[in-house]
mmCIF file of C-alpha atoms in Angstrom:
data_model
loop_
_atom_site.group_PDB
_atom_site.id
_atom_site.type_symbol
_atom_site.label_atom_id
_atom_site.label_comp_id
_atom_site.label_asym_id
_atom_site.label_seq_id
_atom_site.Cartn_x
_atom_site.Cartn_y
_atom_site.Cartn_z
ATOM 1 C CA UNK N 1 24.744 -52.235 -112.572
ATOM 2 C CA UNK N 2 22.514 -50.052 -110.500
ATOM 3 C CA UNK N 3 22.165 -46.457 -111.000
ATOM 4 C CA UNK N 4 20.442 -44.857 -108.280
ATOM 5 C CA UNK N 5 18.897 -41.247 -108.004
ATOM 6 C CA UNK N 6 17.791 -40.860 -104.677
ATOM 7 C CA UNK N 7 15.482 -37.556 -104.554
ATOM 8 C CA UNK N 8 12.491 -37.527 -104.657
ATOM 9 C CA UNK N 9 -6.652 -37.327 -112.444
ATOM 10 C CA UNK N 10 -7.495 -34.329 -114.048
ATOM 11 C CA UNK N 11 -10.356 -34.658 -111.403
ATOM 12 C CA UNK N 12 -13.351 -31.468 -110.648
ATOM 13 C CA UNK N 13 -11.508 -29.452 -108.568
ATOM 14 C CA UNK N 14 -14.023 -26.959 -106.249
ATOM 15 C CA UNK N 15 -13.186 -23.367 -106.502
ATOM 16 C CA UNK N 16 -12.486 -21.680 -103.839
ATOM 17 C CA UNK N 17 -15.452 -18.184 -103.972
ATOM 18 C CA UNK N 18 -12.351 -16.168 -103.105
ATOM 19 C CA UNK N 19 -9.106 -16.544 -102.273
ATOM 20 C CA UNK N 20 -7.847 -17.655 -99.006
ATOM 21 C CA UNK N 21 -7.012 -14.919 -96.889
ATOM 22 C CA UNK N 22 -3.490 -14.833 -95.506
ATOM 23 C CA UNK N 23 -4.237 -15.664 -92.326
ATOM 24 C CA UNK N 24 -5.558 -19.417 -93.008
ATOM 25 C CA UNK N 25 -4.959 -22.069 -91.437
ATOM 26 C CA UNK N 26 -4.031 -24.853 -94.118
ATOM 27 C CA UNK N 27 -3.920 -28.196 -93.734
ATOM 28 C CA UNK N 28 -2.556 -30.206 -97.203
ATOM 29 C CA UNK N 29 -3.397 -33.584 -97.780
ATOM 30 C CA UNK N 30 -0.908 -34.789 -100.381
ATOM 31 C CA UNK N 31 2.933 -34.453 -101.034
ATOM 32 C CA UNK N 32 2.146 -32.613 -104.441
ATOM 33 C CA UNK N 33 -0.003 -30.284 -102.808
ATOM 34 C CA UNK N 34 2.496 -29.948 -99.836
ATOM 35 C CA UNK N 35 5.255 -29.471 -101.963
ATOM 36 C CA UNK N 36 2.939 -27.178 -103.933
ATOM 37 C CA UNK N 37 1.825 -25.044 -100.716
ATOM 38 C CA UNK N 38 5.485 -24.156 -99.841
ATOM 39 C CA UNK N 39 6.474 -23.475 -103.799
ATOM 40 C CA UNK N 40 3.612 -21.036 -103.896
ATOM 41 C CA UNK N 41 5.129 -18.912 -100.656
ATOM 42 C CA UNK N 42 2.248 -20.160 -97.942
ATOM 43 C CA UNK N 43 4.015 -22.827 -96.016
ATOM 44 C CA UNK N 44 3.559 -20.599 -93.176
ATOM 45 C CA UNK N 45 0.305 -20.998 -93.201
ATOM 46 C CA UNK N 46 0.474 -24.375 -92.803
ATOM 47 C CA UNK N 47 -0.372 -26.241 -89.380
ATOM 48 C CA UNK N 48 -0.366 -29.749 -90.452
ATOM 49 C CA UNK N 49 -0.162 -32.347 -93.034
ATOM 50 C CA UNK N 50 -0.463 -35.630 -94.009
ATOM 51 C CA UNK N 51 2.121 -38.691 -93.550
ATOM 52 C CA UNK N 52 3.334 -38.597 -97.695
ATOM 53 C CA UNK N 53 3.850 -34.969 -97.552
ATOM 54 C CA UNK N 54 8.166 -35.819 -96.490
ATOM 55 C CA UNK N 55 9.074 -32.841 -98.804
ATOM 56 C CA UNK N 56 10.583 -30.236 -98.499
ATOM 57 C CA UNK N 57 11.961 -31.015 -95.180
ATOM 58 C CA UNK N 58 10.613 -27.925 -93.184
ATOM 59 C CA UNK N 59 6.897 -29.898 -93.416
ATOM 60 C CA UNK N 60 8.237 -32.600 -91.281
ATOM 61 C CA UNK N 61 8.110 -30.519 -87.941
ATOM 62 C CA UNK N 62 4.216 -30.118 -89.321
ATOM 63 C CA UNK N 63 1.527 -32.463 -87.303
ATOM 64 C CA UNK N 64 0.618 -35.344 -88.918
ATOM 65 C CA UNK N 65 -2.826 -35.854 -89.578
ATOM 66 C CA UNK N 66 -2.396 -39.475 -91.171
ATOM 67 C CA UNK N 67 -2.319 -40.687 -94.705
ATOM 68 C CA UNK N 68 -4.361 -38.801 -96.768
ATOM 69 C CA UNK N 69 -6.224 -41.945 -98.121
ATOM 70 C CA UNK N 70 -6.898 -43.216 -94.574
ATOM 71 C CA UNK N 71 -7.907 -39.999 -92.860
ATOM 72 C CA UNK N 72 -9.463 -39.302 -89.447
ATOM 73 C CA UNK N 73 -11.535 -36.401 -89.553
ATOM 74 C CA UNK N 74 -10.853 -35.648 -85.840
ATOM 75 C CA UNK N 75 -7.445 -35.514 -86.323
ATOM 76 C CA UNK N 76 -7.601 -32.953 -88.992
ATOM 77 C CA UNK N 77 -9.927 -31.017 -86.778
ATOM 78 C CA UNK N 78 -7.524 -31.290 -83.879
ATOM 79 C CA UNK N 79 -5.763 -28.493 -85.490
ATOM 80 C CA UNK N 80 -8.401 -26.304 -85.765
ATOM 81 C CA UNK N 81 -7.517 -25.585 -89.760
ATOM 82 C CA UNK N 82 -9.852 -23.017 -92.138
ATOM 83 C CA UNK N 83 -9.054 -25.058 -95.178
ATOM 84 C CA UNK N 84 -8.113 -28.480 -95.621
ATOM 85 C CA UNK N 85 -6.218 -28.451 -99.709
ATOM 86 C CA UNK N 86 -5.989 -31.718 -101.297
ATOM 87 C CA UNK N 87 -6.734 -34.180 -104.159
ATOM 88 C CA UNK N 88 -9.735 -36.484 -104.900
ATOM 89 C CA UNK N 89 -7.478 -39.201 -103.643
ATOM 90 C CA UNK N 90 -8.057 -37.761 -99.892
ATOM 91 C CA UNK N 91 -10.519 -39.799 -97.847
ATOM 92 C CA UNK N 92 -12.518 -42.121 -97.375
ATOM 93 C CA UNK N 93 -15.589 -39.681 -97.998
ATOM 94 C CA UNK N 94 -17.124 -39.556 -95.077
ATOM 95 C CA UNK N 95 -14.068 -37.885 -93.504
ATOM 96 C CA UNK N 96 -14.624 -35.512 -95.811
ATOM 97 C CA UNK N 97 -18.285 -34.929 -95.747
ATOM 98 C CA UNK N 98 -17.497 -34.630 -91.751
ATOM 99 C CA UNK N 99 -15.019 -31.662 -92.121
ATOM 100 C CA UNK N 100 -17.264 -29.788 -94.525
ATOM 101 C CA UNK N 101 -20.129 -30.184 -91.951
ATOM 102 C CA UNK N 102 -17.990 -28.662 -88.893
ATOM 103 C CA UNK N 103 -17.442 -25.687 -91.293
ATOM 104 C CA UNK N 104 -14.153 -26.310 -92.302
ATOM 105 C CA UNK N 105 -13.308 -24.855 -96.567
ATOM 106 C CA UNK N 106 -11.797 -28.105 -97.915
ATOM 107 C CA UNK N 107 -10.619 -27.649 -101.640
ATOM 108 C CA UNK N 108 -9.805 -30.881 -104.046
ATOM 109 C CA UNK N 109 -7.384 -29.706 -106.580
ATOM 110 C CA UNK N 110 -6.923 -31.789 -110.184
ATOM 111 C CA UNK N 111 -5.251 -34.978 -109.603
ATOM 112 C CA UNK N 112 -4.285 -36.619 -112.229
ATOM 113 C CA UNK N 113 -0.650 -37.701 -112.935
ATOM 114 C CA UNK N 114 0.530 -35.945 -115.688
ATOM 115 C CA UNK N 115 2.184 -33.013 -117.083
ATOM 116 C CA UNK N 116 -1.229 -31.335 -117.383
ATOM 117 C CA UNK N 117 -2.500 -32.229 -113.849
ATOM 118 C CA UNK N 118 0.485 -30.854 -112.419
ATOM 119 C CA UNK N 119 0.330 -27.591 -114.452
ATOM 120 C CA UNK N 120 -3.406 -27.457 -113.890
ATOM 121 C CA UNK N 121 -2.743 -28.248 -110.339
ATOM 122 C CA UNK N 122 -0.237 -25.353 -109.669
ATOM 123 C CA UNK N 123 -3.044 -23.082 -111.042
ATOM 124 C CA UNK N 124 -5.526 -23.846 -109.132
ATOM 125 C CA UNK N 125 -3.536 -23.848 -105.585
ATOM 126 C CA UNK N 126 -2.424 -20.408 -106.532
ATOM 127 C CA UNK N 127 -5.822 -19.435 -107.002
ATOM 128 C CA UNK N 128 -7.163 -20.921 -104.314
ATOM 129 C CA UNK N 129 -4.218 -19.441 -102.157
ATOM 130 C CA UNK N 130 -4.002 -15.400 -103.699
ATOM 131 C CA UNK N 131 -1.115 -16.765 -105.211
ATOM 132 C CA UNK N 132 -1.847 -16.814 -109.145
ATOM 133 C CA UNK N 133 1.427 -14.591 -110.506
ATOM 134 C CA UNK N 134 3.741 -17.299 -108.724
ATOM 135 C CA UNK N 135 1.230 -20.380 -109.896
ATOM 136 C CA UNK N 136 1.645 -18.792 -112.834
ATOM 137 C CA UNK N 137 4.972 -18.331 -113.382
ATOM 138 C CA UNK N 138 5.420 -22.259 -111.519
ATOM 139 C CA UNK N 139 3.449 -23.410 -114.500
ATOM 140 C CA UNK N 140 5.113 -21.763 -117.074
ATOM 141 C CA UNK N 141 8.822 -22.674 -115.366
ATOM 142 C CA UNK N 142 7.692 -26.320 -115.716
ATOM 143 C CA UNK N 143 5.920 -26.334 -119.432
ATOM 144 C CA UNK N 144 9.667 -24.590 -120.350
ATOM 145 C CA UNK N 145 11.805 -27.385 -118.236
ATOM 146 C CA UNK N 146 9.876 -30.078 -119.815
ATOM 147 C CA UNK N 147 10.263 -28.761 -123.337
ATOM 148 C CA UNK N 148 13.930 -28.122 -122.610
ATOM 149 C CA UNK N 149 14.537 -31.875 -121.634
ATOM 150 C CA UNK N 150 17.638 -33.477 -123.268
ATOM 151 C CA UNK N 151 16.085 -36.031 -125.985
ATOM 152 C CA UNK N 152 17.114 -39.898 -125.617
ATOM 153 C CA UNK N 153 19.268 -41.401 -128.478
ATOM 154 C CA UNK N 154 16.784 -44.218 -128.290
ATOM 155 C CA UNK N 155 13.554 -45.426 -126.736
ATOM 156 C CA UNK N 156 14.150 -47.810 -124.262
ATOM 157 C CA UNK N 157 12.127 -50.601 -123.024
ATOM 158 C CA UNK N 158 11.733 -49.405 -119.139
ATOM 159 C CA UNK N 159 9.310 -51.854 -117.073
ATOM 160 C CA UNK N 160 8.334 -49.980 -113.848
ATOM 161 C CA UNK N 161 8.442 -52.739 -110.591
ATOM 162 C CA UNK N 162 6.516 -51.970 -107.645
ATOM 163 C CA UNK N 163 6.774 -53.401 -104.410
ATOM 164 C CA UNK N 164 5.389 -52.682 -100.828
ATOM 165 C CA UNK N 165 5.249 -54.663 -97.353
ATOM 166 C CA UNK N 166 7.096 -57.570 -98.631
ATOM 167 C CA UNK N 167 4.166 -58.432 -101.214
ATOM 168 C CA UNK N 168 4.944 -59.899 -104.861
ATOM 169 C CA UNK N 169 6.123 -57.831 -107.087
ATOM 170 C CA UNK N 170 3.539 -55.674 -109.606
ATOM 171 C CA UNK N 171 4.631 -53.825 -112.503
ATOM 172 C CA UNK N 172 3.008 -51.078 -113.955
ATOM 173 C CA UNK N 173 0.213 -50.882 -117.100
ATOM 174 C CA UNK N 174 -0.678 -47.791 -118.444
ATOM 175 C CA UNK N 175 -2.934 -45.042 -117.244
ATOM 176 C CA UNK N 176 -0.584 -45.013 -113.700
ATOM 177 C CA UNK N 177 2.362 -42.204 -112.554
ATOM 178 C CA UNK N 178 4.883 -44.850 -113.497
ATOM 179 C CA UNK N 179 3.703 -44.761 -116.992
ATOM 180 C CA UNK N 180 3.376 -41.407 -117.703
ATOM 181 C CA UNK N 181 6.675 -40.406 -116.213
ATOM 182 C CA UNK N 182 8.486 -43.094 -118.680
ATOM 183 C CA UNK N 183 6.956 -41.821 -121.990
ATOM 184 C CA UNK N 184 6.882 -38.233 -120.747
ATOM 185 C CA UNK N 185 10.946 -38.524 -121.267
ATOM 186 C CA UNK N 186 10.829 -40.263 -124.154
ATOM 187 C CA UNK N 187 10.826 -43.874 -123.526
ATOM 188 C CA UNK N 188 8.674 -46.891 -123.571
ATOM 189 C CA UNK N 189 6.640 -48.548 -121.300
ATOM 190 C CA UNK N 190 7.408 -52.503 -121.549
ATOM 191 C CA UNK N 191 3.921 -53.693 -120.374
ATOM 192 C CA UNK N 192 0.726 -53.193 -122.515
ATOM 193 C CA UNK N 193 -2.509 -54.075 -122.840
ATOM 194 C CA UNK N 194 -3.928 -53.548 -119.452
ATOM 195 C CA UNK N 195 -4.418 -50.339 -117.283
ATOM 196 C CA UNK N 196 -3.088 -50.481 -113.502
ATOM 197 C CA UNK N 197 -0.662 -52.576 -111.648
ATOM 198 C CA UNK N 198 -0.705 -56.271 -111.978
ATOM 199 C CA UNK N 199 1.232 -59.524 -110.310
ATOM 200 C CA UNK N 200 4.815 -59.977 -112.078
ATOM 201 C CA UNK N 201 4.823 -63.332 -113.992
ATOM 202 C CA UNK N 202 7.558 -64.750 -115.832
ATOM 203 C CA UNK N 203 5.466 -65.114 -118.514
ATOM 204 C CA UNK N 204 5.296 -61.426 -118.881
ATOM 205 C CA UNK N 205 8.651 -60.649 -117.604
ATOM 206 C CA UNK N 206 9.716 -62.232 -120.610
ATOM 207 C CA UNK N 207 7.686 -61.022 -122.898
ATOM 208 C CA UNK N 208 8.083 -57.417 -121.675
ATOM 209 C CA UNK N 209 11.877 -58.234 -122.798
ATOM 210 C CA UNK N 210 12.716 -54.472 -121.049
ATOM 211 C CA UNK N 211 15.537 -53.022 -121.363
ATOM 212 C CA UNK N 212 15.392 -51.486 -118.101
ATOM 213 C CA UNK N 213 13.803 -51.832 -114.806
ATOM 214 C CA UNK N 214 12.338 -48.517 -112.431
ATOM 215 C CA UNK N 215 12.104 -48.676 -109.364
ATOM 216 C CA UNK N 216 11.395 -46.777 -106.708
ATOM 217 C CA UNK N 217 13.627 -46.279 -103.219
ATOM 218 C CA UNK N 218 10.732 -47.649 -100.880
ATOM 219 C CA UNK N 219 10.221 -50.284 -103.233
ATOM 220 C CA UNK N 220 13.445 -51.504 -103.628
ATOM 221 C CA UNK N 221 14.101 -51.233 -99.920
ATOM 222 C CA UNK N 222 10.345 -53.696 -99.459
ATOM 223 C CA UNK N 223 11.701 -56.071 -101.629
ATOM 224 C CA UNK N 224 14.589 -57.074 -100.126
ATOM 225 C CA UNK N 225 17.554 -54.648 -101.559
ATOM 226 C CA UNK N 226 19.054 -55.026 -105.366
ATOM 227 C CA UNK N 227 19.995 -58.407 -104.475
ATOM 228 C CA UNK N 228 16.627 -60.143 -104.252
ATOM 229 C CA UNK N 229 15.879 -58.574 -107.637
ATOM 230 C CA UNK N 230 18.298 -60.189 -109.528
ATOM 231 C CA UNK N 231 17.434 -63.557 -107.417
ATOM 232 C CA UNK N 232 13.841 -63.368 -109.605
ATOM 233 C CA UNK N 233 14.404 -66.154 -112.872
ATOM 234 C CA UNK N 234 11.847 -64.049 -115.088
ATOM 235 C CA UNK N 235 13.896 -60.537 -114.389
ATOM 236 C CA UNK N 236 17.357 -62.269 -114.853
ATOM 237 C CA UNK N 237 16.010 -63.238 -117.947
ATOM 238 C CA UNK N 238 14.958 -60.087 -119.534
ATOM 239 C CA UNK N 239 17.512 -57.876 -121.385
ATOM 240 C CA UNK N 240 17.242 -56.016 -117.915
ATOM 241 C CA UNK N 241 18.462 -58.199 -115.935
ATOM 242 C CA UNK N 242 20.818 -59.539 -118.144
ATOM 243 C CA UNK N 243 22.814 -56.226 -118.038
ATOM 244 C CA UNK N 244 21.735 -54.959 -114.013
ATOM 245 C CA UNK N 245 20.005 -52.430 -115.602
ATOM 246 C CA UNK N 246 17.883 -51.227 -112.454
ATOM 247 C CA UNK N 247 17.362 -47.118 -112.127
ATOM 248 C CA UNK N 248 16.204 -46.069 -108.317
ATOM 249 C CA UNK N 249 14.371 -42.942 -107.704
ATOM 250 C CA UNK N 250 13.076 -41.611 -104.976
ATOM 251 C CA UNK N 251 9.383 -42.317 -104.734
ATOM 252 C CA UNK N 252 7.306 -38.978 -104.386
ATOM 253 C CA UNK N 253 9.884 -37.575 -106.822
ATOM 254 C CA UNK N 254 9.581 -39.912 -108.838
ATOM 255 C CA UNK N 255 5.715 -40.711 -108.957
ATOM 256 C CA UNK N 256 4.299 -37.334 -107.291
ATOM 257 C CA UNK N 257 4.254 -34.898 -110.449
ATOM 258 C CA UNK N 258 4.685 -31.900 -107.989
ATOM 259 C CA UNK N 259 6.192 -28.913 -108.620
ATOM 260 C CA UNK N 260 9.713 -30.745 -108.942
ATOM 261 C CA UNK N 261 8.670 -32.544 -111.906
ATOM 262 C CA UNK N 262 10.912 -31.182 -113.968
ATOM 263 C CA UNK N 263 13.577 -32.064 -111.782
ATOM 264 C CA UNK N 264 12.385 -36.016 -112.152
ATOM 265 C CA UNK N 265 11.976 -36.131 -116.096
ATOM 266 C CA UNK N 266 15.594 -34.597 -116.021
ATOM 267 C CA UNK N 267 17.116 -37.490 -113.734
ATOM 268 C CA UNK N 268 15.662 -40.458 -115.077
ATOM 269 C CA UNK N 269 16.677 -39.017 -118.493
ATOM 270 C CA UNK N 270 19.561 -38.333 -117.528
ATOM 271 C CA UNK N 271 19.650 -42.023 -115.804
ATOM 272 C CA UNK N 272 18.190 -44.114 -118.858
ATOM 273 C CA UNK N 273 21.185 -42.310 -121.259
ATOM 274 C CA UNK N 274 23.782 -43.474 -119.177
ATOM 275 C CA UNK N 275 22.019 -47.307 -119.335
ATOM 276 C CA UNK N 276 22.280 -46.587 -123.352
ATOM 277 C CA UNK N 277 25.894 -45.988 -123.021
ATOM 278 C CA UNK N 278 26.863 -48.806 -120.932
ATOM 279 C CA UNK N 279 27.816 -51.933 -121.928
#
């Protein structure tokens, strides 16, 4: 059985001395701070972003500057911006460094992926944007969505499974998006005792013994489709696999903790109660 929903660190963030003025010209590095941008009522002051930022679909006629991990700072400077907004995660550094020095206001909101960064985030975009009454009331929206989430009968088992380019398969440790986002609705994560993403081995497939797997659309599409998952020996021999448990979300949804992260805790809640009620 698959059930698919396709949708979609607290790090220093620099203050901006005052807000930006409407007139900016913003370039976000980022889907949660795209998505963030446009929630906040300034995507019209955006000229560009970077190749994760796919949501909402109005960003897509934006330039792309690159991946926001990989950037080029000529590209960014191509569209002449007066602040670049993004996370830690934006780089390498000397991209950075080389925006700064051409004058350019670049702003690193908290990054980390959790309830807290993404509150923490939405308040600092709105103050960094003249924004705060609508960063505020985003936060507050999203502390009372979360609160309001429908409880699980049970905690299941859920081992995330990440894939990309046709690589082996990783799953997911704790102190990553994956992780958070399963016990932030009330389940369990099926790997412990190691932070980050490590090689899949049957040894710890079976060991894991999860109830369910996670993945995400990308992912599922790298690895070959639903069918090369349930070729793997170790995941056909979990409780998973056992009963095609697989949930599918879509990946900055999913793993972004933007301002629709509410809207993620709600379907793969909503997607782990209907594993608990079928046989």
């Amino acid at each position: 059985m698959m059930l698919t929903v396709l949708w979609l660190g607290l790090g220093c963030a620099q203050q901006a001395e005052e807000p930006v003025q409407q007139a900016a010209r913003i370039v976000s590095l980022g889907s949660p701070v795209t998505e963030l941008v446009y929630a906040l009522g300034r995507g019209d002051s955006l000229v560009g972003r970077d190749s994760s930022s796919l949501f909402p679909e109005e960003a897509l006629a934006l330039p792309d500057v690159g991946y926001h991990r990989q950037l080029s700072a000529e590209g960014v400077l191509s569209l002449a911006p007066s602040l670049v907004l993004a996370t830690a995660h934006a780089g390498p550094p000397e991209a950075i460094e080389q925006l700064r020095a051409a004058g350019v206001t670049v702003l690193l909101l908290p990054e980390e992926a959790t309830a807290e960064g993404a509150r923490a985030r939405s308040l600092a975009a709105g103050e960094a944007l003249d924004r705060d009454e609508a960063a505020q009331a985003l936060a507050a929206q999203l502390d009372a969505e979360l609160r309001g989430l429908a409880p699980l009968t049970k905690a299941p088992k859920v081992m995330f499974v990440y894939a990309r380019g046709g690589v082996a398969l990783e799953v997911s440790g704790q102190e990553t998006a994956a992780d958070e986002m399963i016990r932030l609705v009330g389940a369990q994560n099926a790997i412990s005792g190691y932070t980050g993403y490590k090689p899949l081995t049957p040894e710890a497939a079976i060991a894991a013994a999860p109830d369910v797997l996670l993945m995400t659309a990308r992912g599922l599409e790298s690895a070959g489709g639903e069918a090369t998952i349930w070729e793997n020996p170790a995941l056909m021999a979990t409780p998973a696999g056992q009963s095609r448990r697989l949930i599918v979300m879509d990946d900055l949804l999913l793993l972004g903790f933007g301002p629709r992260l509410p809207e993620a805790a709600r379907q793969l809640t909503s997607a782990l109660a209907e594993t608990q009620t079928s046989p």
